[in-house]
Amino acid sequence: MTQSTMSVRVISRQDEASDVVSWRLVAEETSLSLPRFEAGAHVDVYICDGLIRKYSLCNDPGEEGVYEIAVKRDPVSRGGSARLHANLHVGNSIKISQPLNHFSIDETAERVVLIAAGIGVTPLLAMCHSLHQSSKIFELHYFARSPGAAAYAARLKNCNFSSQVHFYFGLNPSATLLALQDILLATSDTPHVYFCGPAPFMASVKLLASQCLPPSHIHYEYFSPASTSPSLNNESFEVVLARTGITLIVPSNKSITDILFENAIEIETSCEAGVCGACVITVLDGVPHHRDEVLSTEDRAMNNKMLPCVSRCMGPRLTLDL
């Protein structure tokens, strides 16, 4: 990780659902204020021992000097969510990155439909605040297992835009699909749609949205990578670093990022799963085999950038702007 970090202090901690906790953060140095952010932004949180996780900023972007993040405890956590839930308390300090945004609101949108499932609501909360402040037409559709599992439900029921929030609790997959069809296929205009949630839910929304909206109106952010076919075979290939002329071999069992780091070539990374976009690099020659969840269809077709943490090469060699 090469980007600069900031030290922040926890000023409040709150249970938002049965397995979700939120923290409000301010600059550790009282003379400083945290940079402003736009709806859809996230920060990298440096947890411990090189463990870094990406979390959305979910408070009102108009609120100066404060960031709020919310984290669901993953029952199969590799250490990130479990450690934050157990160890991050009021008064503690932690390091975070500057805000990053790969999920921003299209300012030209006349109407916006926000669709969340579970903890996927977090980036959309900031969007609700921003859209409300700018008097945009919008609605939030929020799916959760139960009221108790719906983070921020109480706040959303009592906020200034509560009439634009719609809840869907405990629906089975068939009922969820019917509800999504009503939301997406019954519209007579072409709104911009933003959605976030578990990978199967995302796949359903993406499929339905593609039937009624142009690609430029479909926006989404993954918190975890979609499942990858086990039949994918990795082949070794060469990576040429254009700035130095160095050629590196990427074996079948390692990523480009792995090989770069082994050779002391630093690039920005975060999730290392192809879902955050932090590591995107420029491709000068060769055709990438895109396996990320960030680049659009148009971006992929241009073959001039890639996410080296997961994507590979369609041929024997890639030349990178490194």
PDB file of C-alpha atoms in Angstrom:
ATOM      1  CA  MET A   1       0.000   0.000   0.000  1.00  0.00           C
ATOM      2  CA  THR A   2       1.534   3.279  -1.062  1.00  0.00           C
ATOM      3  CA  GLN A   3      -1.155   5.846  -0.376  1.00  0.00           C
ATOM      4  CA  SER A   4      -1.003   8.178   2.627  1.00  0.00           C
ATOM      5  CA  THR A   5      -2.870   7.348   5.806  1.00  0.00           C
ATOM      6  CA  MET A   6      -4.592   9.330   8.523  1.00  0.00           C
ATOM      7  CA  SER A   7      -4.907   8.578  12.212  1.00  0.00           C
ATOM      8  CA  VAL A   8      -8.484   8.796  13.495  1.00  0.00           C
ATOM      9  CA  ARG A   9     -10.117   8.420  16.895  1.00  0.00           C
ATOM     10  CA  VAL A  10     -13.402   6.686  17.712  1.00  0.00           C
ATOM     11  CA  ILE A  11     -15.938   9.060  19.284  1.00  0.00           C
ATOM     12  CA  SER A  12     -18.921   6.694  19.299  1.00  0.00           C
ATOM     13  CA  ARG A  13     -19.728   3.038  18.795  1.00  0.00           C
ATOM     14  CA  GLN A  14     -23.262   1.723  18.280  1.00  0.00           C
ATOM     15  CA  ASP A  15     -24.967  -1.582  17.558  1.00  0.00           C
ATOM     16  CA  GLU A  16     -26.928  -1.095  14.322  1.00  0.00           C
ATOM     17  CA  ALA A  17     -28.232  -4.673  13.952  1.00  0.00           C
ATOM     18  CA  SER A  18     -27.730  -8.087  15.481  1.00  0.00           C
ATOM     19  CA  ASP A  19     -24.273  -8.432  13.889  1.00  0.00           C
ATOM     20  CA  VAL A  20     -23.502  -4.893  12.698  1.00  0.00           C
ATOM     21  CA  VAL A  21     -21.619  -2.193  14.606  1.00  0.00           C
ATOM     22  CA  SER A  22     -21.032   1.404  13.520  1.00  0.00           C
ATOM     23  CA  TRP A  23     -18.187   3.713  14.545  1.00  0.00           C
ATOM     24  CA  ARG A  24     -17.952   7.485  14.185  1.00  0.00           C
ATOM     25  CA  LEU A  25     -14.422   8.737  13.582  1.00  0.00           C
ATOM     26  CA  VAL A  26     -12.681  12.115  13.848  1.00  0.00           C
ATOM     27  CA  ALA A  27      -9.100  13.209  13.253  1.00  0.00           C
ATOM     28  CA  GLU A  28      -6.866  12.162  16.140  1.00  0.00           C
ATOM     29  CA  GLU A  29      -5.168  15.555  16.106  1.00  0.00           C
ATOM     30  CA  THR A  30      -7.793  17.996  17.337  1.00  0.00           C
ATOM     31  CA  SER A  31      -6.319  20.799  15.227  1.00  0.00           C
ATOM     32  CA  LEU A  32      -7.053  18.848  12.038  1.00  0.00           C
ATOM     33  CA  SER A  33     -10.297  18.032  10.248  1.00  0.00           C
ATOM     34  CA  LEU A  34     -10.962  15.016   8.076  1.00  0.00           C
ATOM     35  CA  PRO A  35     -11.188  15.704   4.321  1.00  0.00           C
ATOM     36  CA  ARG A  36     -14.646  16.026   2.825  1.00  0.00           C
ATOM     37  CA  PHE A  37     -15.986  13.029   0.910  1.00  0.00           C
ATOM     38  CA  GLU A  38     -18.636  12.346  -1.713  1.00  0.00           C
ATOM     39  CA  ALA A  39     -21.434   9.791  -1.481  1.00  0.00           C
ATOM     40  CA  GLY A  40     -20.275   6.326  -2.482  1.00  0.00           C
ATOM     41  CA  ALA A  41     -16.770   6.800  -1.073  1.00  0.00           C
ATOM     42  CA  HIS A  42     -14.947   4.315   1.115  1.00  0.00           C
ATOM     43  CA  VAL A  43     -11.793   4.236   3.200  1.00  0.00           C
ATOM     44  CA  ASP A  44      -9.216   1.521   3.701  1.00  0.00           C
ATOM     45  CA  VAL A  45      -8.985   0.636   7.387  1.00  0.00           C
ATOM     46  CA  TYR A  46      -5.599  -0.588   8.618  1.00  0.00           C
ATOM     47  CA  ILE A  47      -6.566  -3.121  11.249  1.00  0.00           C
ATOM     48  CA  CYS A  48      -3.302  -4.810  12.285  1.00  0.00           C
ATOM     49  CA  ASP A  49      -0.303  -6.730  10.963  1.00  0.00           C
ATOM     50  CA  GLY A  50      -0.849  -5.626   7.379  1.00  0.00           C
ATOM     51  CA  LEU A  51      -4.564  -6.462   7.461  1.00  0.00           C
ATOM     52  CA  ILE A  52      -6.478  -3.864   5.429  1.00  0.00           C
ATOM     53  CA  ARG A  53     -10.205  -3.765   4.768  1.00  0.00           C
ATOM     54  CA  LYS A  54     -12.399  -1.415   2.725  1.00  0.00           C
ATOM     55  CA  TYR A  55     -15.493   0.097   4.385  1.00  0.00           C
ATOM     56  CA  SER A  56     -18.006   2.566   2.967  1.00  0.00           C
ATOM     57  CA  LEU A  57     -18.521   5.984   4.513  1.00  0.00           C
ATOM     58  CA  CYS A  58     -22.199   5.943   5.345  1.00  0.00           C
ATOM     59  CA  ASN A  59     -22.935   9.262   7.057  1.00  0.00           C
ATOM     60  CA  ASP A  60     -24.133  12.469   5.414  1.00  0.00           C
ATOM     61  CA  PRO A  61     -21.301  13.801   3.189  1.00  0.00           C
ATOM     62  CA  GLY A  62     -22.346  17.277   4.302  1.00  0.00           C
ATOM     63  CA  GLU A  63     -21.326  16.469   7.881  1.00  0.00           C
ATOM     64  CA  GLU A  64     -17.901  18.038   8.289  1.00  0.00           C
ATOM     65  CA  GLY A  65     -15.023  16.423  10.115  1.00  0.00           C
ATOM     66  CA  VAL A  66     -16.700  13.076  10.849  1.00  0.00           C
ATOM     67  CA  TYR A  67     -16.653   9.715   9.092  1.00  0.00           C
ATOM     68  CA  GLU A  68     -18.990   6.858   9.957  1.00  0.00           C
ATOM     69  CA  ILE A  69     -18.369   3.252   8.997  1.00  0.00           C
ATOM     70  CA  ALA A  70     -20.434   0.154   9.759  1.00  0.00           C
ATOM     71  CA  VAL A  71     -19.100  -3.396   9.777  1.00  0.00           C
ATOM     72  CA  LYS A  72     -20.970  -6.677   9.754  1.00  0.00           C
ATOM     73  CA  ARG A  73     -19.241  -9.431  11.695  1.00  0.00           C
ATOM     74  CA  ASP A  74     -18.536 -12.212   9.234  1.00  0.00           C
ATOM     75  CA  PRO A  75     -18.897 -15.668  10.837  1.00  0.00           C
ATOM     76  CA  VAL A  76     -16.005 -16.853   8.679  1.00  0.00           C
ATOM     77  CA  SER A  77     -13.978 -13.671   9.169  1.00  0.00           C
ATOM     78  CA  ARG A  78     -10.279 -13.872   8.324  1.00  0.00           C
ATOM     79  CA  GLY A  79      -9.670 -11.357  11.108  1.00  0.00           C
ATOM     80  CA  GLY A  80     -11.003  -8.028   9.816  1.00  0.00           C
ATOM     81  CA  SER A  81     -14.563  -7.726  11.044  1.00  0.00           C
ATOM     82  CA  ALA A  82     -13.981  -9.935  14.091  1.00  0.00           C
ATOM     83  CA  ARG A  83     -11.065  -7.828  15.307  1.00  0.00           C
ATOM     84  CA  LEU A  84     -12.905  -4.552  14.824  1.00  0.00           C
ATOM     85  CA  HIS A  85     -15.964  -5.831  16.698  1.00  0.00           C
ATOM     86  CA  ALA A  86     -13.804  -7.111  19.565  1.00  0.00           C
ATOM     87  CA  ASN A  87     -11.179  -4.406  19.853  1.00  0.00           C
ATOM     88  CA  LEU A  88     -12.276  -1.034  18.440  1.00  0.00           C
ATOM     89  CA  HIS A  89     -13.918   1.043  21.190  1.00  0.00           C
ATOM     90  CA  VAL A  90     -14.582   4.695  22.004  1.00  0.00           C
ATOM     91  CA  GLY A  91     -11.294   6.508  22.530  1.00  0.00           C
ATOM     92  CA  ASN A  92      -9.250   4.046  20.454  1.00  0.00           C
ATOM     93  CA  SER A  93      -7.262   5.219  17.454  1.00  0.00           C
ATOM     94  CA  ILE A  94      -6.807   3.530  14.090  1.00  0.00           C
ATOM     95  CA  LYS A  95      -5.291   4.420  10.729  1.00  0.00           C
ATOM     96  CA  ILE A  96      -7.347   4.866   7.581  1.00  0.00           C
ATOM     97  CA  SER A  97      -6.721   5.988   4.011  1.00  0.00           C
ATOM     98  CA  GLN A  98      -7.951   9.127   2.357  1.00  0.00           C
ATOM     99  CA  PRO A  99     -11.494   8.639   0.971  1.00  0.00           C
ATOM    100  CA  LEU A 100     -11.607   6.779  -2.346  1.00  0.00           C
ATOM    101  CA  ASN A 101     -14.618   6.696  -4.650  1.00  0.00           C
ATOM    102  CA  HIS A 102     -15.356   4.193  -7.418  1.00  0.00           C
ATOM    103  CA  PHE A 103     -19.128   4.359  -6.856  1.00  0.00           C
ATOM    104  CA  SER A 104     -20.080   8.011  -7.251  1.00  0.00           C
ATOM    105  CA  ILE A 105     -23.503   9.406  -8.162  1.00  0.00           C
ATOM    106  CA  ASP A 106     -24.012  10.489 -11.766  1.00  0.00           C
ATOM    107  CA  GLU A 107     -24.849  14.182 -11.452  1.00  0.00           C
ATOM    108  CA  THR A 108     -26.932  14.071 -14.652  1.00  0.00           C
ATOM    109  CA  ALA A 109     -29.385  11.524 -13.221  1.00  0.00           C
ATOM    110  CA  GLU A 110     -32.925  12.872 -13.046  1.00  0.00           C
ATOM    111  CA  ARG A 111     -34.184   9.946 -10.952  1.00  0.00           C
ATOM    112  CA  VAL A 112     -32.210   7.451  -8.890  1.00  0.00           C
ATOM    113  CA  VAL A 113     -33.234   4.007  -7.637  1.00  0.00           C
ATOM    114  CA  LEU A 114     -31.122   2.604  -4.813  1.00  0.00           C
ATOM    115  CA  ILE A 115     -31.343  -1.118  -4.030  1.00  0.00           C
ATOM    116  CA  ALA A 116     -29.602  -2.667  -1.021  1.00  0.00           C
ATOM    117  CA  ALA A 117     -29.423  -6.069   0.596  1.00  0.00           C
ATOM    118  CA  GLY A 118     -28.029  -6.484   4.098  1.00  0.00           C
ATOM    119  CA  ILE A 119     -24.819  -4.608   4.857  1.00  0.00           C
ATOM    120  CA  GLY A 120     -24.853  -3.441   1.222  1.00  0.00           C
ATOM    121  CA  VAL A 121     -26.963  -0.545   2.470  1.00  0.00           C
ATOM    122  CA  THR A 122     -23.918   1.317   3.797  1.00  0.00           C
ATOM    123  CA  PRO A 123     -22.722   3.132   0.632  1.00  0.00           C
ATOM    124  CA  LEU A 124     -26.332   3.884  -0.306  1.00  0.00           C
ATOM    125  CA  LEU A 125     -27.013   5.667   2.996  1.00  0.00           C
ATOM    126  CA  ALA A 126     -24.611   8.451   2.094  1.00  0.00           C
ATOM    127  CA  MET A 127     -26.224   8.602  -1.350  1.00  0.00           C
ATOM    128  CA  CYS A 128     -29.655   9.058   0.243  1.00  0.00           C
ATOM    129  CA  HIS A 129     -28.399  12.025   2.246  1.00  0.00           C
ATOM    130  CA  SER A 130     -26.704  13.582  -0.774  1.00  0.00           C
ATOM    131  CA  LEU A 131     -29.696  13.091  -3.080  1.00  0.00           C
ATOM    132  CA  HIS A 132     -32.072  14.464  -0.460  1.00  0.00           C
ATOM    133  CA  GLN A 133     -29.916  17.555   0.067  1.00  0.00           C
ATOM    134  CA  SER A 134     -29.843  18.217  -3.681  1.00  0.00           C
ATOM    135  CA  SER A 135     -33.639  17.661  -4.005  1.00  0.00           C
ATOM    136  CA  LYS A 136     -33.187  14.793  -6.468  1.00  0.00           C
ATOM    137  CA  ILE A 137     -35.967  12.264  -7.048  1.00  0.00           C
ATOM    138  CA  PHE A 138     -34.861   8.981  -5.484  1.00  0.00           C
ATOM    139  CA  GLU A 139     -36.037   5.896  -3.641  1.00  0.00           C
ATOM    140  CA  LEU A 140     -34.283   3.286  -1.511  1.00  0.00           C
ATOM    141  CA  HIS A 141     -35.364  -0.361  -1.562  1.00  0.00           C
ATOM    142  CA  TYR A 142     -33.818  -2.257   1.350  1.00  0.00           C
ATOM    143  CA  PHE A 143     -33.868  -6.072   1.591  1.00  0.00           C
ATOM    144  CA  ALA A 144     -32.914  -7.866   4.815  1.00  0.00           C
ATOM    145  CA  ARG A 145     -33.500 -11.188   6.574  1.00  0.00           C
ATOM    146  CA  SER A 146     -35.523  -9.526   9.345  1.00  0.00           C
ATOM    147  CA  PRO A 147     -36.011  -6.113  10.979  1.00  0.00           C
ATOM    148  CA  GLY A 148     -33.384  -7.055  13.563  1.00  0.00           C
ATOM    149  CA  ALA A 149     -30.856  -7.804  10.828  1.00  0.00           C
ATOM    150  CA  ALA A 150     -31.453  -4.526   8.973  1.00  0.00           C
ATOM    151  CA  ALA A 151     -28.693  -2.098   9.949  1.00  0.00           C
ATOM    152  CA  TYR A 152     -29.871   1.521  10.227  1.00  0.00           C
ATOM    153  CA  ALA A 153     -33.538   0.539   9.888  1.00  0.00           C
ATOM    154  CA  ALA A 154     -34.585   2.620  12.893  1.00  0.00           C
ATOM    155  CA  ARG A 155     -32.788   5.689  11.591  1.00  0.00           C
ATOM    156  CA  LEU A 156     -34.226   5.271   8.107  1.00  0.00           C
ATOM    157  CA  LYS A 157     -37.756   5.002   9.484  1.00  0.00           C
ATOM    158  CA  ASN A 158     -37.328   8.354  11.226  1.00  0.00           C
ATOM    159  CA  CYS A 159     -35.220  10.332   8.771  1.00  0.00           C
ATOM    160  CA  ASN A 160     -36.275  13.298   6.622  1.00  0.00           C
ATOM    161  CA  PHE A 161     -36.650  11.070   3.561  1.00  0.00           C
ATOM    162  CA  SER A 162     -38.396   8.117   5.260  1.00  0.00           C
ATOM    163  CA  SER A 163     -41.268   8.213   2.758  1.00  0.00           C
ATOM    164  CA  GLN A 164     -38.778   7.271   0.028  1.00  0.00           C
ATOM    165  CA  VAL A 165     -37.509   4.180   1.882  1.00  0.00           C
ATOM    166  CA  HIS A 166     -39.114   0.772   1.295  1.00  0.00           C
ATOM    167  CA  PHE A 167     -38.288  -2.325   3.358  1.00  0.00           C
ATOM    168  CA  TYR A 168     -38.507  -5.994   2.338  1.00  0.00           C
ATOM    169  CA  PHE A 169     -37.999  -8.453   5.187  1.00  0.00           C
ATOM    170  CA  GLY A 170     -37.599 -12.220   5.142  1.00  0.00           C
ATOM    171  CA  LEU A 171     -38.359 -12.798   1.467  1.00  0.00           C
ATOM    172  CA  ASN A 172     -37.366 -16.117  -0.058  1.00  0.00           C
ATOM    173  CA  PRO A 173     -35.414 -16.041  -3.374  1.00  0.00           C
ATOM    174  CA  SER A 174     -38.561 -16.264  -5.509  1.00  0.00           C
ATOM    175  CA  ALA A 175     -40.301 -13.451  -3.655  1.00  0.00           C
ATOM    176  CA  THR A 176     -37.145 -11.353  -3.791  1.00  0.00           C
ATOM    177  CA  LEU A 177     -36.982 -11.783  -7.555  1.00  0.00           C
ATOM    178  CA  LEU A 178     -40.638 -10.760  -7.934  1.00  0.00           C
ATOM    179  CA  ALA A 179     -40.038  -7.665  -5.816  1.00  0.00           C
ATOM    180  CA  LEU A 180     -37.022  -6.720  -7.896  1.00  0.00           C
ATOM    181  CA  GLN A 181     -39.051  -7.166 -11.069  1.00  0.00           C
ATOM    182  CA  ASP A 182     -41.684  -4.789  -9.706  1.00  0.00           C
ATOM    183  CA  ILE A 183     -39.002  -2.243  -8.851  1.00  0.00           C
ATOM    184  CA  LEU A 184     -37.042  -2.415 -12.087  1.00  0.00           C
ATOM    185  CA  LEU A 185     -39.359  -3.578 -14.854  1.00  0.00           C
ATOM    186  CA  ALA A 186     -42.464  -1.592 -13.973  1.00  0.00           C
ATOM    187  CA  THR A 187     -40.804   1.789 -14.446  1.00  0.00           C
ATOM    188  CA  SER A 188     -41.736   3.857 -17.488  1.00  0.00           C
ATOM    189  CA  ASP A 189     -38.600   6.032 -17.438  1.00  0.00           C
ATOM    190  CA  THR A 190     -34.885   5.232 -17.376  1.00  0.00           C
ATOM    191  CA  PRO A 191     -33.554   5.984 -13.886  1.00  0.00           C
ATOM    192  CA  HIS A 192     -30.007   5.437 -12.767  1.00  0.00           C
ATOM    193  CA  VAL A 193     -29.862   2.335 -10.553  1.00  0.00           C
ATOM    194  CA  TYR A 194     -27.293   1.826  -7.797  1.00  0.00           C
ATOM    195  CA  PHE A 195     -27.131  -1.465  -5.914  1.00  0.00           C
ATOM    196  CA  CYS A 196     -24.993  -3.316  -3.415  1.00  0.00           C
ATOM    197  CA  GLY A 197     -25.330  -6.567  -1.492  1.00  0.00           C
ATOM    198  CA  PRO A 198     -24.350 -10.250  -1.543  1.00  0.00           C
ATOM    199  CA  ALA A 199     -23.129 -11.621  -4.878  1.00  0.00           C
ATOM    200  CA  PRO A 200     -26.269 -13.700  -5.723  1.00  0.00           C
ATOM    201  CA  PHE A 201     -28.512 -10.693  -5.012  1.00  0.00           C
ATOM    202  CA  MET A 202     -26.272  -8.489  -7.137  1.00  0.00           C
ATOM    203  CA  ALA A 203     -26.456 -10.943 -10.020  1.00  0.00           C
ATOM    204  CA  SER A 204     -30.265 -10.849  -9.958  1.00  0.00           C
ATOM    205  CA  VAL A 205     -30.430  -7.045  -9.897  1.00  0.00           C
ATOM    206  CA  LYS A 206     -27.817  -6.767 -12.624  1.00  0.00           C
ATOM    207  CA  LEU A 207     -29.676  -9.188 -14.893  1.00  0.00           C
ATOM    208  CA  LEU A 208     -33.037  -7.464 -14.459  1.00  0.00           C
ATOM    209  CA  ALA A 209     -31.585  -3.975 -14.801  1.00  0.00           C
ATOM    210  CA  SER A 210     -29.857  -4.949 -18.046  1.00  0.00           C
ATOM    211  CA  GLN A 211     -33.266  -5.829 -19.522  1.00  0.00           C
ATOM    212  CA  CYS A 212     -34.655  -2.329 -19.153  1.00  0.00           C
ATOM    213  CA  LEU A 213     -31.774   0.134 -18.753  1.00  0.00           C
ATOM    214  CA  PRO A 214     -28.714   1.135 -20.774  1.00  0.00           C
ATOM    215  CA  PRO A 215     -25.355   0.064 -19.291  1.00  0.00           C
ATOM    216  CA  SER A 216     -24.503   3.685 -18.445  1.00  0.00           C
ATOM    217  CA  HIS A 217     -27.451   3.750 -16.002  1.00  0.00           C
ATOM    218  CA  ILE A 218     -26.425   0.620 -14.064  1.00  0.00           C
ATOM    219  CA  HIS A 219     -24.027   1.140 -11.152  1.00  0.00           C
ATOM    220  CA  TYR A 220     -22.948  -1.342  -8.517  1.00  0.00           C
ATOM    221  CA  GLU A 221     -20.288  -2.109  -5.948  1.00  0.00           C
ATOM    222  CA  TYR A 222     -19.268  -5.535  -4.684  1.00  0.00           C
ATOM    223  CA  PHE A 223     -18.173  -6.135  -1.089  1.00  0.00           C
ATOM    224  CA  SER A 224     -16.877  -9.579  -1.960  1.00  0.00           C
ATOM    225  CA  PRO A 225     -15.986 -11.191  -5.274  1.00  0.00           C
ATOM    226  CA  ALA A 226     -18.598 -13.085  -7.220  1.00  0.00           C
ATOM    227  CA  SER A 227     -17.929 -16.813  -7.334  1.00  0.00           C
ATOM    228  CA  THR A 228     -15.386 -17.834  -9.942  1.00  0.00           C
ATOM    229  CA  SER A 229     -15.731 -20.942 -12.003  1.00  0.00           C
ATOM    230  CA  PRO A 230     -13.423 -23.660 -10.680  1.00  0.00           C
ATOM    231  CA  SER A 231     -12.817 -24.744 -14.273  1.00  0.00           C
ATOM    232  CA  LEU A 232     -10.716 -21.641 -15.014  1.00  0.00           C
ATOM    233  CA  ASN A 233      -7.166 -22.714 -15.767  1.00  0.00           C
ATOM    234  CA  ASN A 234      -4.341 -20.316 -14.977  1.00  0.00           C
ATOM    235  CA  GLU A 235      -1.400 -20.294 -17.371  1.00  0.00           C
ATOM    236  CA  SER A 236       1.944 -18.666 -16.671  1.00  0.00           C
ATOM    237  CA  PHE A 237       2.832 -15.553 -18.680  1.00  0.00           C
ATOM    238  CA  GLU A 238       5.359 -12.715 -18.872  1.00  0.00           C
ATOM    239  CA  VAL A 239       4.908  -9.174 -17.602  1.00  0.00           C
ATOM    240  CA  VAL A 240       7.143  -6.480 -19.084  1.00  0.00           C
ATOM    241  CA  LEU A 241       7.569  -3.316 -16.994  1.00  0.00           C
ATOM    242  CA  ALA A 242       7.825  -0.567 -19.609  1.00  0.00           C
ATOM    243  CA  ARG A 243       9.615   2.036 -17.474  1.00  0.00           C
ATOM    244  CA  THR A 244      12.562  -0.219 -16.645  1.00  0.00           C
ATOM    245  CA  GLY A 245      12.424  -2.939 -19.302  1.00  0.00           C
ATOM    246  CA  ILE A 246      12.326  -5.635 -16.614  1.00  0.00           C
ATOM    247  CA  THR A 247      10.524  -8.853 -17.559  1.00  0.00           C
ATOM    248  CA  LEU A 248       8.889 -10.934 -14.822  1.00  0.00           C
ATOM    249  CA  ILE A 249       7.303 -14.376 -14.992  1.00  0.00           C
ATOM    250  CA  VAL A 250       3.845 -14.765 -13.415  1.00  0.00           C
ATOM    251  CA  PRO A 251       3.363 -18.469 -12.599  1.00  0.00           C
ATOM    252  CA  SER A 252      -0.026 -20.148 -12.633  1.00  0.00           C
ATOM    253  CA  ASN A 253      -0.363 -20.093  -8.850  1.00  0.00           C
ATOM    254  CA  LYS A 254       0.416 -16.399  -8.260  1.00  0.00           C
ATOM    255  CA  SER A 255      -1.076 -13.054  -9.257  1.00  0.00           C
ATOM    256  CA  ILE A 256       0.655 -10.169 -10.995  1.00  0.00           C
ATOM    257  CA  THR A 257       0.430  -8.273  -7.704  1.00  0.00           C
ATOM    258  CA  ASP A 258       2.186 -11.109  -5.887  1.00  0.00           C
ATOM    259  CA  ILE A 259       5.078 -11.049  -8.350  1.00  0.00           C
ATOM    260  CA  LEU A 260       5.372  -7.253  -8.274  1.00  0.00           C
ATOM    261  CA  PHE A 261       5.611  -7.243  -4.485  1.00  0.00           C
ATOM    262  CA  GLU A 262       8.132 -10.100  -4.491  1.00  0.00           C
ATOM    263  CA  ASN A 263      10.312  -7.907  -6.682  1.00  0.00           C
ATOM    264  CA  ALA A 264       9.915  -4.802  -4.484  1.00  0.00           C
ATOM    265  CA  ILE A 265       7.681  -3.020  -7.009  1.00  0.00           C
ATOM    266  CA  GLU A 266       4.959  -1.280  -5.052  1.00  0.00           C
ATOM    267  CA  ILE A 267       1.500  -0.462  -6.345  1.00  0.00           C
ATOM    268  CA  GLU A 268      -1.592   0.531  -4.410  1.00  0.00           C
ATOM    269  CA  THR A 269      -3.648  -2.418  -3.212  1.00  0.00           C
ATOM    270  CA  SER A 270      -6.504  -2.975  -0.808  1.00  0.00           C
ATOM    271  CA  CYS A 271      -8.961  -5.860  -1.189  1.00  0.00           C
ATOM    272  CA  GLU A 272      -6.727  -8.057  -3.410  1.00  0.00           C
ATOM    273  CA  ALA A 273      -9.950  -9.663  -4.622  1.00  0.00           C
ATOM    274  CA  GLY A 274     -10.840  -7.495  -7.618  1.00  0.00           C
ATOM    275  CA  VAL A 275     -13.691  -5.606  -5.989  1.00  0.00           C
ATOM    276  CA  CYS A 276     -12.291  -2.226  -4.877  1.00  0.00           C
ATOM    277  CA  GLY A 277     -10.364  -0.871  -7.870  1.00  0.00           C
ATOM    278  CA  ALA A 278      -7.449   0.458  -5.816  1.00  0.00           C
ATOM    279  CA  CYS A 279      -4.791  -1.409  -7.833  1.00  0.00           C
ATOM    280  CA  VAL A 280      -5.917  -0.533 -11.373  1.00  0.00           C
ATOM    281  CA  ILE A 281      -2.917  -0.122 -13.695  1.00  0.00           C
ATOM    282  CA  THR A 282      -2.378   0.868 -17.329  1.00  0.00           C
ATOM    283  CA  VAL A 283      -1.783  -1.814 -19.965  1.00  0.00           C
ATOM    284  CA  LEU A 284       0.405  -0.735 -22.901  1.00  0.00           C
ATOM    285  CA  ASP A 285       0.447  -3.975 -24.869  1.00  0.00           C
ATOM    286  CA  GLY A 286      -1.188  -7.401 -24.697  1.00  0.00           C
ATOM    287  CA  VAL A 287      -4.731  -8.443 -23.855  1.00  0.00           C
ATOM    288  CA  PRO A 288      -5.762  -8.809 -20.198  1.00  0.00           C
ATOM    289  CA  HIS A 289      -8.010 -11.623 -19.015  1.00  0.00           C
ATOM    290  CA  HIS A 290     -10.324  -9.535 -16.846  1.00  0.00           C
ATOM    291  CA  ARG A 291     -11.584 -11.262 -13.693  1.00  0.00           C
ATOM    292  CA  ASP A 292     -12.485  -8.246 -11.562  1.00  0.00           C
ATOM    293  CA  GLU A 293     -15.848  -6.824 -10.500  1.00  0.00           C
ATOM    294  CA  VAL A 294     -14.886  -3.176 -11.068  1.00  0.00           C
ATOM    295  CA  LEU A 295     -14.263  -2.406 -14.746  1.00  0.00           C
ATOM    296  CA  SER A 296     -17.243  -1.795 -16.979  1.00  0.00           C
ATOM    297  CA  THR A 297     -17.867  -3.674 -20.216  1.00  0.00           C
ATOM    298  CA  GLU A 298     -16.600  -0.618 -22.094  1.00  0.00           C
ATOM    299  CA  ASP A 299     -13.429  -0.439 -19.983  1.00  0.00           C
ATOM    300  CA  ARG A 300     -12.708  -4.112 -20.564  1.00  0.00           C
ATOM    301  CA  ALA A 301     -13.184  -3.819 -24.322  1.00  0.00           C
ATOM    302  CA  MET A 302     -10.504  -1.106 -24.505  1.00  0.00           C
ATOM    303  CA  ASN A 303      -7.918  -3.457 -22.914  1.00  0.00           C
ATOM    304  CA  ASN A 304      -5.864  -0.506 -21.679  1.00  0.00           C
ATOM    305  CA  LYS A 305      -6.201  -1.103 -17.936  1.00  0.00           C
ATOM    306  CA  MET A 306      -6.605  -4.008 -15.558  1.00  0.00           C
ATOM    307  CA  LEU A 307      -6.679  -5.066 -11.912  1.00  0.00           C
ATOM    308  CA  PRO A 308      -3.498  -7.092 -11.383  1.00  0.00           C
ATOM    309  CA  CYS A 309      -4.670  -8.598  -8.101  1.00  0.00           C
ATOM    310  CA  VAL A 310      -6.993 -11.014  -9.946  1.00  0.00           C
ATOM    311  CA  SER A 311      -6.789 -10.491 -13.705  1.00  0.00           C
ATOM    312  CA  ARG A 312      -4.298 -12.304 -15.905  1.00  0.00           C
ATOM    313  CA  CYS A 313      -3.254 -12.449 -19.565  1.00  0.00           C
ATOM    314  CA  MET A 314      -5.015 -13.857 -22.621  1.00  0.00           C
ATOM    315  CA  GLY A 315      -1.664 -14.472 -24.341  1.00  0.00           C
ATOM    316  CA  PRO A 316       2.002 -14.955 -23.514  1.00  0.00           C
ATOM    317  CA  ARG A 317       2.852 -11.386 -22.503  1.00  0.00           C
ATOM    318  CA  LEU A 318       1.559  -8.111 -21.036  1.00  0.00           C
ATOM    319  CA  THR A 319       3.388  -4.790 -21.069  1.00  0.00           C
ATOM    320  CA  LEU A 320       2.458  -2.564 -18.131  1.00  0.00           C
ATOM    321  CA  ASP A 321       3.053   1.139 -17.484  1.00  0.00           C
ATOM    322  CA  LEU A 322       5.271   0.437 -14.475  1.00  0.00           C
TER     323      LEU A 322
END
